[in-house]
Short mmCIF file of C-alpha atoms and ligand atoms in Angstrom, two decimals:
data_model
loop_
_atom_site.label_atom_id
_atom_site.label_comp_id
_atom_site.label_asym_id
_atom_site.label_seq_id
_atom_site.Cartn_x
_atom_site.Cartn_y
_atom_site.Cartn_z
CA MET A 66 69.60 150.99 156.19
CA GLU A 67 72.07 149.03 157.58
CA LYS A 68 69.90 147.92 160.24
CA LYS A 69 67.02 146.98 157.81
CA LEU A 70 69.19 145.09 155.63
CA LYS A 71 70.64 142.64 158.22
CA GLU A 72 66.75 141.69 159.34
CA PHE A 73 65.78 141.26 155.63
CA LEU A 74 68.75 139.12 155.54
CA THR A 75 67.92 136.88 158.19
CA ALA A 76 64.62 137.05 156.94
CA TYR A 77 66.05 135.91 153.68
CA ASP A 78 68.79 132.90 155.28
CA GLU A 79 65.91 131.24 157.27
CA LYS A 80 64.18 130.56 154.06
CA VAL A 81 66.20 130.41 151.38
CA ILE A 82 68.85 127.92 153.06
CA PRO A 83 66.05 125.07 153.74
CA LEU A 84 64.68 125.57 149.82
CA TYR A 85 68.69 125.56 148.54
CA LYS A 86 69.35 122.64 150.87
CA ASP A 87 66.07 120.50 149.51
CA LEU A 88 67.13 121.44 146.17
CA ALA A 89 70.62 119.95 146.51
CA LEU A 90 69.51 117.08 148.17
CA THR A 91 66.36 115.91 145.59
CA SER A 92 68.83 116.84 142.83
CA TRP A 93 71.54 114.36 143.80
CA THR A 94 69.43 111.38 144.64
CA ALA A 95 67.44 111.84 141.57
CA ASN A 96 70.89 111.64 139.85
CA ILE A 97 71.45 108.47 141.62
CA THR A 98 68.49 106.61 140.99
CA GLY A 99 66.90 108.07 138.46
CA THR A 100 63.22 106.74 139.29
CA ASP A 101 61.00 108.92 138.24
CA ALA A 102 59.90 109.66 141.64
CA ASP A 103 62.78 111.23 142.86
CA LEU A 104 62.97 113.52 139.44
CA ALA A 105 59.19 114.71 140.01
CA ALA A 106 60.56 115.24 143.99
CA SER A 107 63.88 117.19 142.35
CA GLU A 108 61.76 119.18 139.77
CA LYS A 109 59.61 120.44 142.47
CA ALA A 110 62.32 121.68 144.78
CA ALA A 111 63.74 123.79 141.91
CA PHE A 112 60.51 125.09 141.25
CA GLU A 113 59.72 126.22 144.56
CA PHE A 114 63.49 127.51 144.67
CA ASP A 115 62.66 129.49 141.56
CA LYS A 116 59.37 131.01 142.53
CA PHE A 117 60.88 132.10 146.07
CA TYR A 118 62.57 134.98 143.92
CA THR A 119 59.19 136.13 142.37
CA ASP A 120 58.22 137.55 145.38
CA ALA A 121 57.82 140.98 144.72
CA GLU A 122 57.63 142.20 147.85
CA ALA A 123 60.95 141.25 149.36
CA PHE A 124 61.98 142.58 145.77
CA THR A 125 60.55 146.10 146.65
CA GLU A 126 62.35 146.12 149.95
CA LEU A 127 65.47 145.48 148.76
CA LYS A 128 65.62 147.99 146.32
CA GLU A 129 64.73 150.39 148.61
CA ILE A 130 67.73 149.29 150.49
CA LYS A 131 69.65 149.64 147.28
CA ALA A 132 68.66 152.58 146.08
CA SER A 133 69.27 154.46 149.40
CA ASN A 134 73.01 153.85 148.98
CA SER A 135 73.60 153.93 152.20
CA VAL A 136 74.87 150.31 153.35
CA LEU A 137 78.31 150.97 153.83
CA ASP A 138 79.82 147.24 155.51
CA PRO A 139 81.33 145.27 152.68
CA ILE A 140 79.91 142.00 153.64
CA LEU A 141 76.08 143.25 153.88
CA LEU A 142 77.01 145.31 150.97
CA ARG A 143 78.16 142.24 148.66
CA GLN A 144 75.36 140.05 149.67
CA MET A 145 72.53 142.76 149.06
CA ASP A 146 74.13 142.86 145.54
CA LEU A 147 74.12 139.37 144.80
CA ILE A 148 70.85 138.53 146.42
CA TYR A 149 69.34 141.57 144.11
CA ASP A 150 70.63 140.11 141.22
CA SER A 151 68.92 136.42 142.08
CA TYR A 152 65.57 138.49 142.57
CA LEU A 153 65.73 140.90 139.55
CA SER A 154 65.96 137.76 136.68
CA LYS A 155 62.24 137.18 137.98
CA GLN A 156 60.87 140.15 138.76
CA VAL A 157 59.24 139.90 135.29
CA ASP A 158 55.45 139.04 134.37
CA THR A 159 55.12 135.50 134.94
CA SER A 160 53.29 134.78 131.26
CA LEU A 161 56.33 136.02 129.87
CA LEU A 162 58.73 133.45 131.78
CA ALA A 163 56.09 130.69 131.34
CA GLY A 164 56.14 131.42 127.98
CA LYS A 165 60.16 131.14 127.55
CA LEU A 166 59.74 128.18 130.03
CA ARG A 167 57.61 126.55 127.33
CA MET A 168 59.47 127.36 124.31
CA GLU A 169 62.61 125.86 125.90
CA THR A 170 60.54 122.51 126.40
CA GLU A 171 59.01 122.05 122.91
CA ILE A 172 62.30 123.13 121.37
CA ASN A 173 64.63 120.30 123.77
CA LYS A 174 61.53 117.62 122.50
CA LYS A 175 62.87 118.00 118.93
CA TYR A 176 66.53 117.73 119.85
CA LEU A 177 65.43 114.51 121.71
CA ASN A 178 63.33 113.16 119.18
CA PHE A 179 65.73 113.68 116.42
CA ARG A 180 67.22 110.87 114.43
CA VAL A 181 69.97 111.02 111.87
CA GLN A 182 68.69 109.10 108.91
CA VAL A 183 71.14 108.12 106.56
CA ASN A 184 70.51 105.70 103.35
CA ASP A 185 67.14 104.89 105.20
CA LYS A 186 69.43 103.62 108.45
CA GLU A 187 68.74 105.34 111.68
CA LEU A 188 72.20 106.48 113.52
CA SER A 189 72.27 106.99 116.83
CA ASP A 190 74.42 110.41 118.44
CA ASN A 191 77.01 107.69 119.54
CA GLU A 192 76.99 106.69 115.91
CA VAL A 193 77.38 110.09 114.16
CA VAL A 194 80.16 110.63 116.67
CA ASP A 195 81.99 107.57 116.00
CA ILE A 196 81.49 107.94 111.66
CA LEU A 197 83.43 111.13 112.28
CA ARG A 198 85.69 109.92 113.85
CA ASN A 199 86.58 106.58 112.64
CA SER A 200 85.68 106.72 108.96
CA THR A 201 88.37 107.50 106.23
CA ASN A 202 85.70 107.12 103.66
CA VAL A 203 85.06 110.91 102.24
CA SER A 204 81.88 110.87 100.86
CA GLU A 205 80.67 108.59 104.18
CA LEU A 206 81.89 111.40 105.95
CA GLN A 207 80.57 114.15 103.99
CA ARG A 208 77.07 112.43 103.81
CA VAL A 209 76.57 111.81 107.92
CA TRP A 210 77.85 115.12 108.53
CA GLU A 211 75.29 116.88 106.38
CA ALA A 212 72.23 114.44 107.83
CA HIS A 213 73.13 115.02 111.54
CA LYS A 214 73.08 118.78 110.40
CA LEU A 215 69.50 118.19 109.72
CA ILE A 216 67.90 118.72 113.33
CA GLY A 217 69.45 122.58 112.28
CA PRO A 218 66.01 123.28 109.83
CA VAL A 219 63.68 121.66 112.37
CA VAL A 220 64.65 123.71 115.36
CA ALA A 221 66.03 126.81 113.81
CA GLU A 222 62.34 129.08 113.14
CA GLU A 223 61.77 128.86 117.02
CA VAL A 224 65.16 129.02 118.55
CA ILE A 225 65.07 132.46 117.19
CA LYS A 226 61.43 133.08 118.00
CA LEU A 227 62.86 131.96 121.88
CA VAL A 228 65.81 134.40 121.19
CA LYS A 229 63.34 137.29 120.62
CA GLN A 230 61.32 136.38 124.06
CA ARG A 231 64.66 135.93 125.92
CA ASN A 232 65.21 139.83 124.68
CA LEU A 233 61.81 140.96 125.39
CA ILE A 234 62.32 139.88 129.36
CA ALA A 235 65.86 140.96 129.27
CA HIS A 236 64.05 144.74 127.69
CA LYS A 237 61.18 144.35 130.60
CA LEU A 238 64.14 144.37 133.19
CA GLY A 239 66.35 147.06 131.81
CA PHE A 240 68.84 145.04 129.55
CA SER A 241 69.25 145.87 126.04
CA ASN A 242 69.48 142.32 125.75
CA PHE A 243 69.58 138.81 126.58
CA HIS A 244 73.34 138.12 126.52
CA GLU A 245 73.79 141.22 128.07
CA MET A 246 71.53 141.22 130.69
CA SER A 247 72.91 137.06 131.29
CA LEU A 248 76.21 138.30 132.22
CA LYS A 249 75.39 141.49 133.90
CA LEU A 250 73.18 139.06 136.37
CA SER A 251 75.73 136.30 136.75
CA GLY A 252 78.57 139.14 137.96
CA GLN A 253 79.72 139.53 134.46
CA ASP A 254 80.92 142.89 132.31
CA PRO A 255 80.22 142.20 129.15
CA ALA A 256 83.05 144.65 127.64
CA GLU A 257 85.40 142.62 130.17
CA VAL A 258 84.65 139.75 128.76
CA THR A 259 84.94 140.52 125.39
CA SER A 260 88.24 142.04 126.18
CA VAL A 261 89.47 138.99 127.46
CA PHE A 262 88.41 137.42 124.23
CA ASP A 263 89.92 139.83 122.05
CA GLU A 264 93.04 139.65 123.84
CA LEU A 265 92.80 135.38 123.68
CA ASP A 266 92.25 136.13 119.85
CA ASN A 267 95.18 138.13 119.05
CA LEU A 268 97.50 135.82 121.26
CA THR A 269 96.49 132.65 119.64
CA ARG A 270 95.70 133.33 116.47
CA ASP A 271 99.55 132.99 114.83
CA ASN A 272 99.93 130.06 116.60
CA PHE A 273 96.89 128.36 115.89
CA LYS A 274 97.28 128.98 112.19
CA GLN A 275 100.36 126.89 112.39
CA LEU A 276 98.85 124.66 114.32
CA LYS A 277 95.90 124.35 112.00
CA ASP A 278 98.38 123.71 108.78
CA GLU A 279 99.81 120.99 110.74
CA ILE A 280 95.99 119.60 111.22
CA ASP A 281 95.20 120.14 107.32
CA LEU A 282 98.20 118.13 106.54
CA TYR A 283 97.25 115.14 108.92
CA TYR A 284 94.42 115.37 107.27
CA SER A 285 95.03 115.77 103.44
CA LYS A 286 97.52 112.53 104.10
CA ARG A 287 94.68 110.56 105.71
CA TYR A 288 92.00 111.23 103.63
CA LYS A 289 94.41 111.45 100.62
CA ILE A 290 92.86 114.66 99.23
CA ASN A 291 94.56 117.81 98.82
CA ILE A 292 94.10 120.51 101.59
CA SER A 293 92.05 122.91 99.50
CA GLU A 294 89.22 120.06 99.18
CA LEU A 295 89.44 120.09 103.12
CA ARG A 296 85.83 120.34 104.65
CA PRO A 297 84.08 120.59 108.02
CA TRP A 298 83.24 116.97 107.71
CA HIS A 299 86.79 115.90 107.68
CA TYR A 300 87.83 117.28 111.43
CA GLN A 301 86.41 113.92 113.19
CA ASP A 302 84.07 116.27 115.25
CA ARG A 303 80.96 117.78 114.88
CA PHE A 304 82.34 121.59 115.80
CA PHE A 305 86.00 120.51 115.35
CA GLN A 306 85.72 121.38 119.26
CA GLU A 307 88.22 118.79 119.93
CA ALA A 308 91.29 118.28 118.64
CA PRO A 309 92.48 115.35 116.84
CA GLU A 310 94.68 112.94 117.52
CA ILE A 311 98.13 113.63 115.64
CA TYR A 312 100.45 112.96 118.50
CA SER A 313 100.63 109.25 119.59
CA VAL A 314 100.55 109.23 123.38
CA ASP A 315 98.18 106.47 125.13
CA PHE A 316 97.16 107.78 128.38
CA ASP A 317 94.88 105.09 129.29
CA LYS A 318 97.42 102.49 129.43
CA TYR A 319 99.12 103.92 131.86
CA TYR A 320 95.97 103.96 134.32
CA LYS A 321 94.83 100.40 133.39
CA ASN A 322 95.90 98.91 137.18
CA GLN A 323 95.93 102.03 139.15
CA ASP A 324 93.20 103.35 141.31
CA PRO A 325 92.22 107.32 140.12
CA VAL A 326 90.42 107.56 143.39
CA LYS A 327 93.23 106.56 146.06
CA LEU A 328 95.73 108.78 143.42
CA ALA A 329 93.22 111.78 143.72
CA ALA A 330 93.03 111.39 147.30
CA THR A 331 96.65 111.03 147.73
CA PHE A 332 97.45 114.03 146.08
CA TYR A 333 95.05 116.11 147.62
CA ASP A 334 95.89 115.13 150.76
CA GLY A 335 99.77 115.86 150.11
CA ILE A 336 98.84 119.36 149.28
CA GLY A 337 97.22 119.95 152.37
CA LEU A 338 93.79 119.81 150.58
CA ASN A 339 92.70 116.30 152.75
CA VAL A 340 89.24 115.12 150.50
CA ASP A 341 88.57 112.07 153.21
CA ALA A 342 85.14 113.81 154.33
CA ILE A 343 84.36 114.61 150.24
CA LEU A 344 85.02 110.91 149.35
CA ALA A 345 82.88 109.40 152.14
CA LYS A 346 79.69 111.68 151.23
CA SER A 347 79.80 111.10 147.22
CA ASP A 348 78.93 108.38 145.04
CA LEU A 349 81.80 107.19 142.67
CA TYR A 350 81.14 104.43 141.06
CA GLU A 351 78.34 102.95 138.03
CA LYS A 352 75.38 101.78 138.89
CA PRO A 353 71.72 101.31 137.39
CA GLY A 354 70.06 104.28 136.32
CA LYS A 355 72.55 106.93 137.52
CA ASN A 356 73.93 109.77 135.42
CA GLN A 357 76.59 108.54 133.58
CA HIS A 358 78.26 111.82 134.00
CA ALA A 359 80.10 113.86 136.98
CA PHE A 360 79.70 116.66 138.85
CA CYS A 361 80.32 118.45 142.14
CA THR A 362 77.79 119.80 144.68
CA ASP A 363 77.82 121.86 147.49
CA ILE A 364 74.69 120.52 149.59
CA ASP A 365 74.31 123.41 152.27
CA HIS A 366 77.50 125.86 151.89
CA ALA A 367 78.10 124.33 155.37
CA GLY A 368 80.92 121.47 154.99
CA ASP A 369 78.55 118.70 152.93
CA VAL A 370 80.34 118.52 149.53
CA ARG A 371 79.93 115.41 147.85
CA THR A 372 81.25 114.25 143.88
CA LEU A 373 79.17 111.42 141.58
CA ASP A 374 81.18 110.12 139.38
CA ASN A 375 81.52 106.57 137.57
CA ILE A 376 84.93 106.10 138.15
CA ARG A 377 87.23 103.84 135.62
CA PRO A 378 90.74 102.52 135.60
CA ASP A 379 91.43 105.12 132.69
CA SER A 380 93.44 108.85 132.02
CA TYR A 381 89.53 110.23 131.59
CA TRP A 382 88.20 109.10 134.89
CA MET A 383 91.61 110.36 136.52
CA ASN A 384 91.12 113.60 134.78
CA THR A 385 87.42 113.33 135.76
CA ILE A 386 87.78 112.50 139.68
CA LEU A 387 90.91 115.45 140.23
CA HIS A 388 88.71 118.27 138.18
CA GLU A 389 85.54 117.06 139.94
CA LEU A 390 87.67 117.15 143.84
CA GLY A 391 88.71 120.73 142.40
CA HIS A 392 85.50 122.15 142.73
CA GLY A 393 84.97 119.66 146.18
CA VAL A 394 88.25 121.54 148.02
CA TYR A 395 86.97 125.11 146.93
CA SER A 396 84.11 124.35 148.60
CA TYR A 397 84.78 122.06 151.51
CA TYR A 398 87.84 124.69 152.09
CA ASN A 399 85.53 127.49 152.33
CA ASP A 400 85.32 130.22 155.35
CA MET A 401 82.63 128.64 157.42
CA THR A 402 82.43 132.15 159.21
CA LEU A 403 80.90 133.99 156.20
CA PRO A 404 77.44 134.34 155.59
CA PHE A 405 75.19 131.67 153.88
CA THR A 406 75.39 133.70 150.76
CA LEU A 407 79.18 134.42 150.31
CA ARG A 408 79.91 130.87 151.31
CA ASP A 409 80.58 130.26 147.65
CA ALA A 410 82.81 130.63 144.63
CA ALA A 411 83.23 133.93 143.20
CA HIS A 412 82.31 133.21 139.62
CA THR A 413 81.21 129.33 138.34
CA PHE A 414 84.24 130.16 136.53
CA THR A 415 86.89 130.58 139.17
CA THR A 416 85.75 127.16 140.57
CA GLU A 417 85.92 125.65 136.93
CA ALA A 418 89.93 127.09 137.14
CA ILE A 419 90.55 125.40 139.79
CA ALA A 420 89.14 122.11 138.61
CA ASN A 421 90.51 122.44 135.51
CA MET A 422 94.22 122.96 136.51
CA ASP A 423 94.22 120.22 139.02
CA GLY A 424 92.29 118.07 135.90
CA ARG A 425 95.15 118.83 133.62
CA PHE A 426 97.62 116.45 135.70
CA ALA A 427 96.16 113.61 134.61
CA THR A 428 98.05 113.77 131.47
CA ASP A 429 101.10 115.27 132.61
CA PRO A 430 104.08 113.55 132.54
CA ASP A 431 105.82 115.30 135.59
CA TRP A 432 102.88 114.56 137.93
CA MET A 433 102.60 110.76 136.52
CA LEU A 434 106.14 110.44 137.52
CA GLN A 435 105.97 111.76 140.74
CA MET A 436 102.69 109.88 141.76
CA GLY A 437 104.48 106.70 140.71
CA ILE A 438 102.58 105.46 137.71
CA ILE A 439 105.41 105.97 135.52
CA SER A 440 109.32 105.50 135.29
CA PRO A 441 111.33 108.41 134.82
CA GLU A 442 112.32 106.84 131.21
CA GLU A 443 108.80 106.66 130.33
CA SER A 444 107.96 109.82 131.58
CA LYS A 445 110.99 111.46 129.26
CA LYS A 446 109.62 109.33 126.54
CA ILE A 447 106.22 111.32 126.50
CA ALA A 448 107.20 114.68 127.66
CA ASP A 449 107.03 116.41 124.32
CA ASP A 450 104.13 114.87 122.67
CA SER A 451 102.01 114.95 126.01
CA ARG A 452 102.82 118.93 125.92
CA LYS A 453 101.97 119.18 122.42
CA ALA A 454 98.50 117.22 122.68
CA LEU A 455 97.45 119.69 125.71
CA ARG A 456 98.71 122.72 123.94
CA LEU A 457 96.50 121.46 120.63
CA GLN A 458 93.69 120.43 122.86
CA GLN A 459 93.39 123.59 124.59
CA LEU A 460 94.29 125.95 120.97
CA VAL A 461 91.17 123.91 119.35
CA PHE A 462 88.95 125.13 122.22
CA SER A 463 89.67 128.49 122.85
CA ARG A 464 89.27 129.04 119.07
CA TRP A 465 85.98 126.96 118.99
CA ALA A 466 85.27 128.87 122.07
CA GLN A 467 85.47 132.65 119.98
CA VAL A 468 82.95 131.16 117.57
CA MET A 469 80.15 130.92 120.63
CA TYR A 470 80.81 133.57 122.28
CA ARG A 471 81.05 136.09 119.19
CA PHE A 472 77.76 134.48 117.40
CA GLU A 473 75.50 134.87 120.60
CA LYS A 474 76.58 138.04 121.72
CA SER A 475 76.16 139.09 118.01
CA MET A 476 72.87 136.84 118.03
CA TYR A 477 70.97 138.71 120.59
CA GLU A 478 72.19 142.03 119.39
CA ASP A 479 70.40 141.55 116.34
CA PRO A 480 68.22 138.09 116.09
CA ASP A 481 66.91 139.28 112.55
CA GLN A 482 70.01 139.36 110.52
CA ASP A 483 71.96 136.41 108.67
CA LEU A 484 72.21 134.28 111.09
CA ASN A 485 73.68 131.02 108.66
CA LYS A 486 76.28 134.10 107.23
CA LEU A 487 77.18 135.34 110.52
CA TRP A 488 77.86 131.61 111.89
CA TRP A 489 79.99 130.79 108.83
CA ASP A 490 81.77 133.86 109.07
CA MET A 491 82.83 133.27 112.74
CA VAL A 492 83.83 129.61 111.73
CA GLU A 493 86.20 130.94 109.03
CA LYS A 494 87.64 133.36 110.83
CA TYR A 495 88.78 131.81 114.37
CA GLN A 496 88.47 128.01 113.85
CA MET A 497 90.16 128.60 109.71
CA ILE A 498 87.42 125.78 108.21
CA LYS A 499 85.83 126.33 105.21
CA LYS A 500 82.44 126.72 104.30
CA PRO A 501 81.24 123.99 102.05
CA ASP A 502 80.22 125.56 99.11
CA ASP A 503 77.39 127.65 98.68
CA ARG A 504 76.08 126.04 101.96
CA ASN A 505 73.07 128.13 103.46
CA MET A 506 71.76 126.23 106.43
CA PRO A 507 70.96 127.01 110.05
CA ASP A 508 74.00 125.36 111.10
CA TRP A 509 74.48 127.63 114.37
CA ALA A 510 71.19 126.12 115.74
CA THR A 511 72.77 122.45 115.68
CA LYS A 512 74.86 123.60 118.46
CA ILE A 513 72.10 122.68 121.37
CA HIS A 514 73.89 125.07 123.83
CA ILE A 515 72.78 127.83 121.37
CA ALA A 516 69.23 126.95 122.20
CA LEU A 517 69.01 125.66 125.74
CA TYR A 518 72.53 126.21 127.69
CA PRO A 519 72.51 130.46 126.54
CA CYS A 520 75.04 132.37 127.03
CA TYR A 521 77.42 130.54 129.54
CA TYR A 522 79.67 128.82 127.02
CA HIS A 523 82.54 131.51 127.48
CA ASN A 524 82.93 130.68 131.46
CA TYR A 525 84.58 127.26 130.12
CA LEU A 526 86.96 129.52 128.18
CA LEU A 527 87.42 131.75 131.00
CA GLY A 528 87.90 128.88 133.41
CA GLU A 529 91.04 127.34 131.46
CA VAL A 530 92.30 130.96 131.03
CA LEU A 531 92.12 131.15 134.91
CA ALA A 532 93.57 127.94 135.48
CA SER A 533 96.97 129.14 133.79
CA GLN A 534 97.02 132.35 135.53
CA LEU A 535 96.74 130.58 138.79
CA TYR A 536 99.22 127.67 137.75
CA SER A 537 102.01 130.32 136.80
CA TYR A 538 101.62 132.35 139.95
CA ILE A 539 101.77 129.23 142.25
CA THR A 540 104.82 127.51 140.13
CA THR A 541 106.69 131.18 140.68
CA ASN A 542 105.74 132.24 143.64
CA ILE A 543 104.34 129.11 145.98
CA THR A 544 106.41 126.09 144.57
CA ASP A 545 108.89 125.21 142.51
CA ASN A 546 107.26 121.78 142.27
CA LYS A 547 105.37 121.91 138.49
CA SER A 548 103.64 119.10 139.62
CA PHE A 549 102.50 120.67 143.42
CA VAL A 550 102.56 116.72 144.39
CA GLY A 551 103.37 117.20 148.29
CA ASP A 552 104.06 120.54 148.91
CA LYS A 553 101.47 121.75 151.60
CA ALA A 554 102.57 125.62 150.46
CA VAL A 555 99.90 124.84 147.49
CA GLY A 556 97.11 124.30 149.60
CA THR A 557 97.62 126.93 152.17
CA TYR A 558 97.88 129.80 149.13
CA LEU A 559 94.52 128.19 147.32
CA LYS A 560 92.77 128.47 150.87
CA GLU A 561 93.71 131.76 152.28
CA LYS A 562 93.42 133.49 148.40
CA VAL A 563 91.11 131.51 146.29
CA PHE A 564 88.66 129.38 148.61
CA MET A 565 88.25 131.43 152.01
CA PRO A 566 87.74 134.41 150.36
CA GLY A 567 84.46 133.04 148.79
CA ALA A 568 82.35 135.20 147.22
CA ARG A 569 83.26 138.34 149.57
CA TYR A 570 84.45 139.48 146.37
CA TYR A 571 83.95 140.51 142.88
CA TRP A 572 85.63 137.56 140.92
CA ASN A 573 88.11 140.03 139.07
CA ASP A 574 89.37 141.52 142.62
CA MET A 575 89.57 138.31 144.25
CA ILE A 576 92.07 137.26 141.09
CA GLU A 577 94.45 140.18 141.69
CA LYS A 578 93.81 139.94 145.38
CA ALA A 579 95.49 136.00 144.73
CA THR A 580 97.63 136.85 141.90
CA GLY A 581 98.47 140.50 141.66
CA GLU A 582 96.77 140.83 138.17
CA LYS A 583 93.34 141.13 136.88
CA LEU A 584 92.42 138.40 134.82
CA THR A 585 94.50 138.01 131.76
CA ALA A 586 94.73 135.27 128.53
CA LYS A 587 98.71 136.27 129.17
CA TYR A 588 99.57 132.84 131.22
CA TYR A 589 97.54 130.77 129.21
CA ALA A 590 99.55 132.17 126.18
CA LYS A 591 102.61 131.57 127.70
CA GLN A 592 101.48 127.71 128.20
CA PHE A 593 99.81 126.97 125.23
CA VAL A 594 101.68 129.03 122.36
CA GLU A 595 104.68 129.27 121.54
ZN1 ZN B 103 83.80 121.41 136.29
#
């Protein structure tokens, strides 16, 4: 059977590598030019790549090999399991998959076409964000918040239908629901993820409650109302997923005369992870038609790694370039002797962890001092507020991610339950925000991720949790330098224990081998909870 598998893998690699490269390259180009022709080429490549995995004959062959239980070589076994999951998700009646895609396209159109109306005036998304953030007029805040939530009833029914369609596909493939299927096929055990979320909930609850009292006090002064009168529209953010700026450090001013790319390159080179080859292939600055966000892509799992950014000299882009190059070094310093399928991250959230760990340095006064951005006096002056601001940001996001994870899980388990109530029960419990009186609206459907990027959000929080675990391990066992600056031992450790293992191990085994423990929220709590 091992011989049969080897033959299968040789044929598989021969076909999949060019399809993958084509997908990565056309998508890269489309994101830079934004032209219709390039977008069409990228869509076509995505279609071809997906189509490859619908091959029922290849799947049957692989299934037979897997069922024989006679493959023992760990590298072969791991490839087999990963490739098997890629095929499995596409082994369902194509009309079901096409139906799902059609529903997603229709719902996406509704989100795109929806415009917020307030007093006969149309508001763009940016204007809504701007008013919620900056207005102190309480009735205006309520009006705008309620108006932007009107996308909920426009899409809610169709989202429930889509959820049922996804569940139907999951049932056909032998899973109890789509949430379970999504996690399992991406190599996560739902029970394992839930236990990390439970641990995190217990560790953050009391501290968040205290901070939430501080936040509420701040807002009651800001709006000159009683704390008991605070409602969701007072929290300066559509979902209270970002922290209010109750501590006053203006990081942007320190980066005004800096070159974030040069700083990031110097930092990575200093820890033994030179990024020149990545930067040489990257597209770093604003251009007409270009994607305005940022990402990092591994074009061939063989050293062609690039990042797309729109760098400006401010703290946001300092964080972003450190973040994207974190993804970059993970890919670039992979073990090139591994087979193609394993020259990848252990999981998407493990590469997110490296990116987050490094991105956090952009607002770390000690890092800024060691990188020559600020003076020792300035570093000392902002140390306390910087730490508090990061803690607040982490805890606010962490409680919000609890809502997203638990709502989605419960929704896929029973889409016929009262979802409006479920949503507000979660918001009140985890974010400790009071539901507006008598509100019975599908506010859950106003978060586009619920409809169109399903069962993925929890990975953002797992990335933060692992970032803290790795950071704690490194600063306890590898270096005395809390900012890593200039310490090549950090790069050596990351290469050997995280990057080069690639996807060779199940993610929690990789984490255990790298830190001596499975994924735990302990270090996240140590860093952000007092
Ligand atoms: Zn990222």
